[in-house]
Tab-separated table of C-alpha atoms in Angstrom:
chain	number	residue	atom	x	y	z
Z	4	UNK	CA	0.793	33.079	27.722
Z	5	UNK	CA	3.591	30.664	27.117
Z	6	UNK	CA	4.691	28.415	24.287
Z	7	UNK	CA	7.291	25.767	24.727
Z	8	UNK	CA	9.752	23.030	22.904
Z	9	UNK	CA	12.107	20.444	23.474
Z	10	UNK	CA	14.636	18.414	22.014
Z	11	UNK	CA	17.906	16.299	22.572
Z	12	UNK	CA	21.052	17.127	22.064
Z	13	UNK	CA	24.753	15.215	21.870
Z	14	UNK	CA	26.547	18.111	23.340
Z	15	UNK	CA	25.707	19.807	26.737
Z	16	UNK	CA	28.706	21.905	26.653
Z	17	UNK	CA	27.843	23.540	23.040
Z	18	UNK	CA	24.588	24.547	24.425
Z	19	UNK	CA	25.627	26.359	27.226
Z	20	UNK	CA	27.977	28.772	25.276
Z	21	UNK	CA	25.287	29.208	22.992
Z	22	UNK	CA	22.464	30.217	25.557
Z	23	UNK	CA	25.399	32.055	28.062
Z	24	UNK	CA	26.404	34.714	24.964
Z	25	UNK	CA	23.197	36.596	24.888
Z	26	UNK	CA	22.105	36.389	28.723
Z	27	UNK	CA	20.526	39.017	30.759
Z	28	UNK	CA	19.682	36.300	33.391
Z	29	UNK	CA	20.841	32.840	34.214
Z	30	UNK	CA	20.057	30.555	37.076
Z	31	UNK	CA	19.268	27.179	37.505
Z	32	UNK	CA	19.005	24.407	40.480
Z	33	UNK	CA	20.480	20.900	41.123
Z	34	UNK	CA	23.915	22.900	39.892
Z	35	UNK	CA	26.085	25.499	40.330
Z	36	UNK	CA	25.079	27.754	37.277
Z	37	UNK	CA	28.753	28.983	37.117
Z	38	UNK	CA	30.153	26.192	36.429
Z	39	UNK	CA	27.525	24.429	34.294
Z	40	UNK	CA	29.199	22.715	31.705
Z	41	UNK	CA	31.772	20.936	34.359
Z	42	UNK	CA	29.108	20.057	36.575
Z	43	UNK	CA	27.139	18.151	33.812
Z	44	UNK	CA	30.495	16.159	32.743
Z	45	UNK	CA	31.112	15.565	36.592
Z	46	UNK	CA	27.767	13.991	36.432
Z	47	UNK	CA	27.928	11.606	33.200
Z	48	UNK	CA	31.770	10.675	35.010
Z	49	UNK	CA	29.899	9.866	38.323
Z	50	UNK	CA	27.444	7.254	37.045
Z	51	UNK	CA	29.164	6.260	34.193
Z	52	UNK	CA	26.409	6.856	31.183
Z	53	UNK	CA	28.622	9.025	28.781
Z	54	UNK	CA	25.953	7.272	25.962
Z	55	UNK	CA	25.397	9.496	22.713
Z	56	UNK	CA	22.815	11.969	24.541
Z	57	UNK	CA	24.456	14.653	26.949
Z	58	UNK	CA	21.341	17.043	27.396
Z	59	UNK	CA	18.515	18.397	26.313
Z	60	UNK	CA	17.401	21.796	24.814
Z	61	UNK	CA	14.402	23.819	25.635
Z	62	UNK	CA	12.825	27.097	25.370
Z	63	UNK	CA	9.581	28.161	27.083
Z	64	UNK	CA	8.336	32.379	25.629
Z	65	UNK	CA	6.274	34.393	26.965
Z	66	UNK	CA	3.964	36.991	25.348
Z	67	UNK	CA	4.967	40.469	24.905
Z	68	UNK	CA	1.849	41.382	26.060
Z	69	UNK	CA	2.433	40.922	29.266
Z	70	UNK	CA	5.709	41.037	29.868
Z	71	UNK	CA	8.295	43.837	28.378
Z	72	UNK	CA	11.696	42.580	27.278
Z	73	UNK	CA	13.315	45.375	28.503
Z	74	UNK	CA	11.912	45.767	32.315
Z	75	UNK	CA	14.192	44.501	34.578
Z	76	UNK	CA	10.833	43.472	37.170
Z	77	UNK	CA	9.028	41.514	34.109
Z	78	UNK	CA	12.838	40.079	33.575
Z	79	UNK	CA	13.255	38.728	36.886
Z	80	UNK	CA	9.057	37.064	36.728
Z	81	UNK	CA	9.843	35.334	33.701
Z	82	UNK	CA	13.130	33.881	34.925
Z	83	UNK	CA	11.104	32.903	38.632
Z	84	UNK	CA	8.354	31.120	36.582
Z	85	UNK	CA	10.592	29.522	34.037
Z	86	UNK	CA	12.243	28.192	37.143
Z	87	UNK	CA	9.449	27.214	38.833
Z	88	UNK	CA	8.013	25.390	35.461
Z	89	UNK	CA	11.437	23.052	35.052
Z	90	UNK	CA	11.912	22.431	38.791
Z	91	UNK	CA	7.964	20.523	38.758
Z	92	UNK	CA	8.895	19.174	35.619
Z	93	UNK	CA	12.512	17.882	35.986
Z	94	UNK	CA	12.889	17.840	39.871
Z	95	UNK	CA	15.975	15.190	39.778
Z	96	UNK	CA	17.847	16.596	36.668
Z	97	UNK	CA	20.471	19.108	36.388
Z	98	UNK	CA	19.076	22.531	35.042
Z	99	UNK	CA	20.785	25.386	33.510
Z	100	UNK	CA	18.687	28.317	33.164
Z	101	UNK	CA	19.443	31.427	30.702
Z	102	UNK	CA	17.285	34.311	30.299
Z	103	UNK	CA	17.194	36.289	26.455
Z	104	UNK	CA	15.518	39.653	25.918
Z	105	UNK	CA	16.933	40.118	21.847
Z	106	UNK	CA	13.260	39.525	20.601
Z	107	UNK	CA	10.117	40.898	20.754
Z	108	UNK	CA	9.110	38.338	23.865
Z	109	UNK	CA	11.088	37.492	27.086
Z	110	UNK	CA	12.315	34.111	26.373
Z	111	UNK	CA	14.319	31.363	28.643
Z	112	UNK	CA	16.446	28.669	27.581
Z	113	UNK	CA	16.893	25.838	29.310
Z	114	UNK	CA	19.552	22.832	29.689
Z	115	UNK	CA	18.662	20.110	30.937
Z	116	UNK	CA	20.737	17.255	32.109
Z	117	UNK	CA	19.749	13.509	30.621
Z	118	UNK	CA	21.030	11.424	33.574
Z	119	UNK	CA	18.345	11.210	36.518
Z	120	UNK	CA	20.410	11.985	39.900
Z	121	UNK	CA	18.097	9.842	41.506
Z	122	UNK	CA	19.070	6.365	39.125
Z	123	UNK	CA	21.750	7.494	37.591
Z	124	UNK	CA	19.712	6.391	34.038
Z	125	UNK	CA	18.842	8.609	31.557
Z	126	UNK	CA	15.241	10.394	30.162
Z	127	UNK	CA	13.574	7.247	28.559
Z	128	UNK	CA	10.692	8.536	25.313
Z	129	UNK	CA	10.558	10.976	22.559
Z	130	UNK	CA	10.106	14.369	22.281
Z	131	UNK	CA	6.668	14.045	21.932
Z	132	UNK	CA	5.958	13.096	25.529
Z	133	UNK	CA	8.483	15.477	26.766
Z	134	UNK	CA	6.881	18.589	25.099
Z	135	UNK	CA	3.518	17.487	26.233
Z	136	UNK	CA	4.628	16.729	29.987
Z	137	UNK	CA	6.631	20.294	29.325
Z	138	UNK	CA	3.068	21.958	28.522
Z	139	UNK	CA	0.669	20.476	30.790
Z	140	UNK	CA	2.936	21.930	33.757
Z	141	UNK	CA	3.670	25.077	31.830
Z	142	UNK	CA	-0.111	26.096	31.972
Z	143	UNK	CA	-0.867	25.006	35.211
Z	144	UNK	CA	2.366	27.538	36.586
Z	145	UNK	CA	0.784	30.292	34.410
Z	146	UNK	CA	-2.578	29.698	35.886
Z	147	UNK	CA	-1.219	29.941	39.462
Z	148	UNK	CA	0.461	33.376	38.635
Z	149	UNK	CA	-2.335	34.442	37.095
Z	150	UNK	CA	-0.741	34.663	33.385
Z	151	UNK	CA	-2.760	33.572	30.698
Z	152	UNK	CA	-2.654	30.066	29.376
Z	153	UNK	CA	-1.745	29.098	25.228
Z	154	UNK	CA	-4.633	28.372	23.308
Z	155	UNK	CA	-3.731	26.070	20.384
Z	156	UNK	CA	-6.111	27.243	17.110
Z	157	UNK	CA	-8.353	24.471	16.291
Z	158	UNK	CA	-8.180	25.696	12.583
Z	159	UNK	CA	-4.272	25.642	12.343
Z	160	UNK	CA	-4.044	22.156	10.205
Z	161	UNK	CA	-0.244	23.074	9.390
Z	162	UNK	CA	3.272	23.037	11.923
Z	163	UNK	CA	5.745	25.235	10.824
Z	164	UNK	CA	9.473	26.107	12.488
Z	165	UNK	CA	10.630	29.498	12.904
Z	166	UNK	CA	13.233	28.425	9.511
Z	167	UNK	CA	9.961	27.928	7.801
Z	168	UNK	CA	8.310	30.960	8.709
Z	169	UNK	CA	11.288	33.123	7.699
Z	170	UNK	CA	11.543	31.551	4.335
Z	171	UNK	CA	7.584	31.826	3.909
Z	172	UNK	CA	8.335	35.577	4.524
Z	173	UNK	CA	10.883	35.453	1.962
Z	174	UNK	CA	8.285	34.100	-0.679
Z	175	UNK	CA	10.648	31.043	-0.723
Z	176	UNK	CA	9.220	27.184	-0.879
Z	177	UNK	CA	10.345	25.116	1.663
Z	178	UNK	CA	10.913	20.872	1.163
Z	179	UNK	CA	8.090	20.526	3.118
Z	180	UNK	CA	5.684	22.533	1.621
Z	181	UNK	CA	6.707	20.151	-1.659
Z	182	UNK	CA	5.233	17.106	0.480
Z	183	UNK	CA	2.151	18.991	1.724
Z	184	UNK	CA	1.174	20.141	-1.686
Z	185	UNK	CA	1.772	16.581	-3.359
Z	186	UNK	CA	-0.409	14.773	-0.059
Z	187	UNK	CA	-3.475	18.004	-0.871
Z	188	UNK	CA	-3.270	16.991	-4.675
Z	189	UNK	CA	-3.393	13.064	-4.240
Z	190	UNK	CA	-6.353	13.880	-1.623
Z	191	UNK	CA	-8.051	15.911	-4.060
Z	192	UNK	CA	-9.095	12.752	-6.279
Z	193	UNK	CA	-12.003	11.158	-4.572
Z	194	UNK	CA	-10.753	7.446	-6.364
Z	195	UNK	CA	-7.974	7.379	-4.041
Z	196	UNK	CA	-10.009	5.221	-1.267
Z	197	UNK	CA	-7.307	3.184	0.515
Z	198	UNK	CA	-3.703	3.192	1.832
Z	199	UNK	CA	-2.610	1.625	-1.322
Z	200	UNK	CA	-3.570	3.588	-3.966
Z	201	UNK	CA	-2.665	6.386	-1.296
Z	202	UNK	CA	1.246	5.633	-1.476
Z	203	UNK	CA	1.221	5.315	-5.500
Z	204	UNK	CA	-0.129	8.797	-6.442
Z	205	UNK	CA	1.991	10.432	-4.282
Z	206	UNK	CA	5.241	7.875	-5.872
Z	207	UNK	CA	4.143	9.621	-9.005
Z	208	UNK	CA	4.599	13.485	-7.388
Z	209	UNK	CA	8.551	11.970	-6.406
Z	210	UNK	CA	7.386	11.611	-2.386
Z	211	UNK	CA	7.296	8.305	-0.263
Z	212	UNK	CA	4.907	7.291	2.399
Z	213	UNK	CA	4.867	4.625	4.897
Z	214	UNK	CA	3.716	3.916	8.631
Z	215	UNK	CA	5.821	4.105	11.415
Z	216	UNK	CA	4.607	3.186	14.867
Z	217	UNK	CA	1.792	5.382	15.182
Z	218	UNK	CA	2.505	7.933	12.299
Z	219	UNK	CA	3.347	8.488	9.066
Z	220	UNK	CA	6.819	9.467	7.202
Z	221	UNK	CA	7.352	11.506	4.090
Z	222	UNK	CA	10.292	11.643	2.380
Z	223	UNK	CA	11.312	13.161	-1.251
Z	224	UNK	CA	12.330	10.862	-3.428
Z	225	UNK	CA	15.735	10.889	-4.534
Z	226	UNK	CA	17.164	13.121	-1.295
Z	227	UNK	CA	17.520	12.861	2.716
Z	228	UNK	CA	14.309	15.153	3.391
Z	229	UNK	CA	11.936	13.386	5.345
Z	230	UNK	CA	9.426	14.166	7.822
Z	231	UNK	CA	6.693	12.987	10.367
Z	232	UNK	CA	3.382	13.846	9.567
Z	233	UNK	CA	2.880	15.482	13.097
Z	234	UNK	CA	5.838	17.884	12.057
Z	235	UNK	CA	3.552	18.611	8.890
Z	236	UNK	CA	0.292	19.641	10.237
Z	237	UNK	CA	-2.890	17.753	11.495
Z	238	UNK	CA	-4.065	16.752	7.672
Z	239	UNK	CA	-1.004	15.150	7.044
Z	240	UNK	CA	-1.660	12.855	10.152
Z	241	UNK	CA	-1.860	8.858	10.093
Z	242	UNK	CA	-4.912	9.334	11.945
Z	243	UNK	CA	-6.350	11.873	9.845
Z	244	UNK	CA	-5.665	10.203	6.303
Z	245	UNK	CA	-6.976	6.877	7.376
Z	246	UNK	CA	-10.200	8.486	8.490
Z	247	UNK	CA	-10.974	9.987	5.347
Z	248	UNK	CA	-9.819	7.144	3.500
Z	249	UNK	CA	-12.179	5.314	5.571
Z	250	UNK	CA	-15.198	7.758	5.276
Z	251	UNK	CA	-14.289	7.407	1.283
Z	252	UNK	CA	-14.576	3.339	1.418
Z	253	UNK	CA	-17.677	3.258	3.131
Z	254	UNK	CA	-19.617	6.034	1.158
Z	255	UNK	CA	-18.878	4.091	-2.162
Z	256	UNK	CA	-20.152	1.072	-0.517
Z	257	UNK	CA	-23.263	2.616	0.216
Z	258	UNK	CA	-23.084	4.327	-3.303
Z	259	UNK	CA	-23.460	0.569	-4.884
Z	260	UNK	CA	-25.803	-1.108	-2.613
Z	261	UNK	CA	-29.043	0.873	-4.066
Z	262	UNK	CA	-27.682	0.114	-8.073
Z	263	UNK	CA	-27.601	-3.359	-6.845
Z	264	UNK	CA	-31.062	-3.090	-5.868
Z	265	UNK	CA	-32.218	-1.556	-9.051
Z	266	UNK	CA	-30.639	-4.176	-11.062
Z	267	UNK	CA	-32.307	-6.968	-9.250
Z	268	UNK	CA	-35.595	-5.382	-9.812
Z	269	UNK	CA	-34.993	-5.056	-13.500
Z	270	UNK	CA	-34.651	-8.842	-13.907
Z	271	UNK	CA	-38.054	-10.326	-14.256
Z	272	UNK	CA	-38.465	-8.080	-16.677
Z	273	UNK	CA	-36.524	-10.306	-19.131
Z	274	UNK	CA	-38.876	-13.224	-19.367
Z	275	UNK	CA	-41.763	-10.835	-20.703
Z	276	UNK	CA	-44.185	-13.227	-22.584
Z	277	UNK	CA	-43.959	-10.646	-25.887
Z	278	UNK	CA	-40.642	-11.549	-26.069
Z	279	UNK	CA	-40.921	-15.090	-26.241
Z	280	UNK	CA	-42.676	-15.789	-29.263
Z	281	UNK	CA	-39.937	-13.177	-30.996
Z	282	UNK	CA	-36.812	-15.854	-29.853
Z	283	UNK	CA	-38.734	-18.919	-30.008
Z	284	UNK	CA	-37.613	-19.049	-33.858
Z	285	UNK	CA	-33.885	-18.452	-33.180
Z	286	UNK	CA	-31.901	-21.510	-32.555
Z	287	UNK	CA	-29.959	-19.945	-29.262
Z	288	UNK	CA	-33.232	-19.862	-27.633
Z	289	UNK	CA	-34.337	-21.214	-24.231
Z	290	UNK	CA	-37.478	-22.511	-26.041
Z	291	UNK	CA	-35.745	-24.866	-28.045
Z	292	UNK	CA	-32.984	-25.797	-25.609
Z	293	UNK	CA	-35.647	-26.667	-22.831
Z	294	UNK	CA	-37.395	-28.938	-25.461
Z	295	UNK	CA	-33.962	-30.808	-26.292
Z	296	UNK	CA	-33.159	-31.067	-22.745
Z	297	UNK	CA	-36.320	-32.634	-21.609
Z	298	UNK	CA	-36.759	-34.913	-24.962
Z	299	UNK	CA	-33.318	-36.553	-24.130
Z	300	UNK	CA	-34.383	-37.453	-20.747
Z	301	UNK	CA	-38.048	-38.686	-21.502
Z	302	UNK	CA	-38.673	-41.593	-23.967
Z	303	UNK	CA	-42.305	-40.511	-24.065
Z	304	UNK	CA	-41.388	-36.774	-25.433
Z	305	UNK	CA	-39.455	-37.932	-28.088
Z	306	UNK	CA	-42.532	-38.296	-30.710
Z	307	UNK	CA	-42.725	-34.789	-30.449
Z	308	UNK	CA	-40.158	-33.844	-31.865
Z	309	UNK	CA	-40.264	-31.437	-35.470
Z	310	UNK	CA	-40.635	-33.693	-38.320
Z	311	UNK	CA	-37.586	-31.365	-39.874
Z	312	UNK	CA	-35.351	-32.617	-37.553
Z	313	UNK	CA	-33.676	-36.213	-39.129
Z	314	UNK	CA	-34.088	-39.000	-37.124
Z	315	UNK	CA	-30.605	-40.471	-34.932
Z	316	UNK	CA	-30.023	-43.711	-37.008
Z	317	UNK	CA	-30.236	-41.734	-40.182
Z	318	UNK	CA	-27.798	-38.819	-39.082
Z	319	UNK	CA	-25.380	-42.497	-37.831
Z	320	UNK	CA	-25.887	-43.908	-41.172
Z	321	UNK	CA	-25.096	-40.343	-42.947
Z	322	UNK	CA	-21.853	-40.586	-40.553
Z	323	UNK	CA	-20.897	-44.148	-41.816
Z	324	UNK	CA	-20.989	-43.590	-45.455
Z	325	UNK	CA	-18.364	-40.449	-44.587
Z	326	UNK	CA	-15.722	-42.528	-42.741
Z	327	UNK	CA	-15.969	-45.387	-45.957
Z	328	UNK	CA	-15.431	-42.596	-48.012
Z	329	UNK	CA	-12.575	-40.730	-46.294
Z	330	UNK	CA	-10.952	-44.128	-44.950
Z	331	UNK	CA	-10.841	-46.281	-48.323
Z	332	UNK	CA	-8.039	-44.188	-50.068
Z	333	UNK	CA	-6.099	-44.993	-47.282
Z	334	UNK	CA	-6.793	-48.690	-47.311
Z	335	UNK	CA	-6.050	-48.933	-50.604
Z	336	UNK	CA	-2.384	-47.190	-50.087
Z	337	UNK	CA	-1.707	-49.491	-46.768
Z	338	UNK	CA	-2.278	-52.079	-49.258
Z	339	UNK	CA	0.158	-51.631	-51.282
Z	340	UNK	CA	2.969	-50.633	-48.982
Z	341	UNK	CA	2.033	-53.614	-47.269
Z	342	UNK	CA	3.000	-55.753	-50.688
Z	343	UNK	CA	5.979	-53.346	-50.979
Z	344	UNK	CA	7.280	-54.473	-47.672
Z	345	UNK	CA	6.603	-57.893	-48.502
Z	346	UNK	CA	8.233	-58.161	-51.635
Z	347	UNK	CA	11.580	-56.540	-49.953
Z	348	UNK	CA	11.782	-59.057	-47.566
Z	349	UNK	CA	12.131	-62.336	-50.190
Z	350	UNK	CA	15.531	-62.623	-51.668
Z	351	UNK	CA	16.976	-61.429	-54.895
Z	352	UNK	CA	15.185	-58.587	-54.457
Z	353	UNK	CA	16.356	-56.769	-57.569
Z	354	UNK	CA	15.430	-60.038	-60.016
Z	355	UNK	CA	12.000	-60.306	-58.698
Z	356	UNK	CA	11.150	-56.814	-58.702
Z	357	UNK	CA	12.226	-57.076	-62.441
Z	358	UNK	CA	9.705	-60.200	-62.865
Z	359	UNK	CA	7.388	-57.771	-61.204
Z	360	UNK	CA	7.848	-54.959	-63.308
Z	361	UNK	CA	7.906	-57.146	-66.890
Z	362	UNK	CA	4.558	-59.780	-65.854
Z	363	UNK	CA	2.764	-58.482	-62.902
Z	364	UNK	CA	0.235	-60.970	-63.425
Z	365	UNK	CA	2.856	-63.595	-62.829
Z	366	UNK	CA	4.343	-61.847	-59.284
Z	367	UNK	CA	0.643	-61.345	-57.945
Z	368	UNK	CA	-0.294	-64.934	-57.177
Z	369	UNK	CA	3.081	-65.586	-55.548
Z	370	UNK	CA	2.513	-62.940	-53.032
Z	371	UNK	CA	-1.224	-63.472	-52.119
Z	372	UNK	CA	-2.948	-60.159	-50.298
Z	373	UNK	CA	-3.521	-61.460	-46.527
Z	374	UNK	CA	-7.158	-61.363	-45.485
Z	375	UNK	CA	-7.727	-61.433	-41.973
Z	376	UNK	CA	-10.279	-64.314	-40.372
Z	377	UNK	CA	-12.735	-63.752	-38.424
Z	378	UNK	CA	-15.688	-65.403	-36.847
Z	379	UNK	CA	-19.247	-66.017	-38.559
Z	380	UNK	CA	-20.775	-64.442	-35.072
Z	381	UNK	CA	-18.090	-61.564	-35.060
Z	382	UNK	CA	-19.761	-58.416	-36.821
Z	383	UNK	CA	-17.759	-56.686	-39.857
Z	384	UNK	CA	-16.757	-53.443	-38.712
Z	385	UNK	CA	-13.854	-52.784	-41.215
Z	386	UNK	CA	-16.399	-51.224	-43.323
Z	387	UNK	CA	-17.690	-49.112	-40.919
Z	388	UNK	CA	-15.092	-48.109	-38.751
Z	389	UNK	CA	-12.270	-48.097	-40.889
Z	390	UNK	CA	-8.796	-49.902	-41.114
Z	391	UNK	CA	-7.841	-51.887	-37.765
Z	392	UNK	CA	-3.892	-51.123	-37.087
């Protein structure tokens, strides 16, 4: 049983003194595995792709149960398979090949060159594909030597490192465990039912949230932490949250379809003929509005009508005698601006004002009020609808 990983790595050189320190083995193929780290720079020379990636790191472990770190026969297997594993998966890169035994397992370290001898271009993807390409050919070696294959445990819903696990043995919280608690409490409340509402409780727990590609990033507010959900665990998956958010959308829809139903059946039960009689009295009533309605649009209707009610002429009359009364104080005083105005306009203003003050029987005729003319046919409205401007 063997478990593998992969990543990238700016610095082929710094890997090899790191995995050639603790070595009880080392081989490799497509190189001469003394002379690793000049090889690999011969390489990015040749082709010319110096780029920003040199190499990549990996590690494939096998179980202490079947092989013993310190047998020199189980030594030499592991280091044979490991080769065997790399050469199917990498057959035109550069591989360095280092063998540790300082652990509990047999474990072999691997660098591998990024330039293709081939093309001369370098490993195209992400370390997703890599790892799974890495696995896939891992088990199928194991199977042909008989070894037993990794089983990954359908109930493990979290991804931890090996820095993880030693501060979880420590008792000591890790970043990420701050994001997977915050994602657990915001899934907790069943109101959260879309992406939305989704990225604002967690805002409120100081994490961010947003899609990427295929996945989605976490990051603590207010620092550089930030990680993929598939680094987190299978619940903190894009896949997995949209589901449930989903299943959560859909179950409320079906929630409010049958109190729909119940209110449309409770409907007819507001025109109940004992409740009519009870509101037929009350002047918001659809009684009385249904009678007005129809007696403005049929002539014939009209005589029945409730003798309380005043007839139309009498409510215009009642209207009439209001405007005379509101709009004759207001004749009057246009009147007499309108003789004020007048009277300012003759000359020697000041000695006929004083002939108006001493005999204002004598300055009245000279300044006559104007009456308007109007035809004999032409109705007299003044009265009615107040003073014409």
């Amino acid at each position: 049983m063997a478990t593998t990983h992969i990543k990238r790595s700016t610095s082929a050189s710094r890997l090899v003194n790191y995995a050639e320190k603790r070595a009880v083995k080392k081989d490799g193929f497509n190189l001469d595995i003394q002379y690793a780290k000049s090889e690999f720079k011969q390489v990015r020379d040749v082709y010319g792709n110096p780029g920003k990636t040199q190499a990549y790191a990996s590690r494939i472990a096998f179980s202490p149960l079947e092989f013993n770190p310190k047998d020199p026969h189980d030594q030499a297997t592991v280091l044979a398979v490991a080769k065997e594993v790399y050469a199917q998966a990498y057959p035109n890169q550069q591989v360095a090949l280092y063998e540790h035994a300082d652990t509990d397992s047999l474990h072999v370290h691997a660098v591998i060159g990024a330039i293709n001898l081939e093309t001369g271009q370098k490993m195209h993807g992400n370390w997703h594909q890599y790892r799974d390409h890495l696995v896939r050919i891992t088990d199928q070696v194991c199977q042909e030597h008989g070894l037993l294959v990794t089983q990954p445990d359908p109930n493990r819903h979290e991804k931890r490192t090996m820095a993880e696990l030693k501060l979880r043995a420590k008792h000591q919280p890790t970043w990420k465990d701050q994001i997977r608690q915050a994602v657990d409490h915001t899934m907790q409340n069943p109101l959260i039912r879309d992406f939305q509402a989704f990225q604002a409780d967690l805002k409120q727990q100081a994490v961010k949230v947003w899609q990427r590609g295929k996945n989605l990033t976490y990051q603590l507010l207010g620092t550089n932490y930030k990680s993929r959900g598939t680094k987190l665990g299978l619940d903190y998956e894009k896949e997995t949250i949209f589901n449930e958010l989903a299943r959560r959308q859909s179950q409320s829809k079906n929630n409010q379809q049958p109190q729909r139903a119940v209110n449309a059946t409770n409907e007819p039960a507001q025109s109940d003929p004992d409740r009519t009689p009870k509101l037929s009295g009350h002047p918001d009533s659809t009684t009385i509005n249904r009678q007005n309605v129809v007696g403005s649009t049929t002539p014939a209707d009209r005589t029945d009508r409730p003798t309380s009610q005043p007839p139309v002429s009498d409510d215009l009359k009642q209207l009439r005698r209001q405007q005379q009364q509101l709009t004759s104080p207001i004749k009057t005083d246009l009147t007499k601006r309108l003789r004020g105005l007048s009277k300012a306009d003759q000359p020697d203003q000041s000695r006929k004002s004083d002939r108006t003050q001493t005999d204002p029987n004598r300055a009245r005729p000279k300044q006559p009020v104007p009456h308007p003319t109007r035809r004999p046919s032409e109705p007299d409205h003044s009265r009615n609808d107040g003073p014409s401007r």
